[in-house]
Amino acid sequence: MAVDFAIKTTLKYRVVSVRFVGPFNERRIRSEWERLAKWAKAKRLNTGKWFFSEEDAGKAYRFDLSIEVRGRVKGEGKVRVRTFPASPIATVTFDPDVVAARVIYHGLSDWLRWRKKDKTIKRTRTWREVYSGNPWTDKKAWSHTEIQVLVSK
């Protein structure tokens, strides 16, 4: 698998999501995501891509876990329905078992810094990981991890 950075426009996604604040805990992230998937299945929704983003909020992190859905749905409880608009992104797809994520994040960060210097982009915004399914149970979803960075041109 070749690894390369690109700037393109992402599609519009309608997602159900859960947000929580706390320390990084992979077990909690997995359980919240799987709870969200069970909720969508109980509502008989067709699901698509899985999205993960985190923001540093001082002593803790703010986590956003989302799953793309198709069909009519209303949020309830902690589950919200959101729309990610079609937006310009910088993207890279890689296999974390072959290339370390820290190498990808570092390389993408430097590549974006140079895109700012040559005025291809104005600024970067949210970073998110995108999977085609559950990354813990679907080897194909894990081996095609995509990092997307929303950018302003």
Tab-separated table of N, CA, C and O in Angstrom, residues 44 62 114 119:
chain	number	residue	atom	x	y	z
A	44	ARG	N	-32.642	0.080	13.217
A	44	ARG	CA	-32.630	-0.473	11.860
A	44	ARG	C	-32.058	0.505	10.834
A	44	ARG	O	-32.569	0.644	9.727
A	62	ARG	N	-11.583	15.876	24.850
A	62	ARG	CA	-12.977	15.801	24.419
A	62	ARG	C	-13.000	14.857	23.220
A	62	ARG	O	-12.307	15.087	22.234
A	114	TRP	N	3.858	23.135	5.208
A	114	TRP	CA	4.395	23.600	3.926
A	114	TRP	C	3.279	24.040	2.982
A	114	TRP	O	3.462	24.958	2.189
A	119	LYS	N	0.843	28.713	0.369
A	119	LYS	CA	-0.499	29.305	0.238
A	119	LYS	C	-1.501	28.416	-0.522
A	119	LYS	O	-2.456	28.908	-1.088
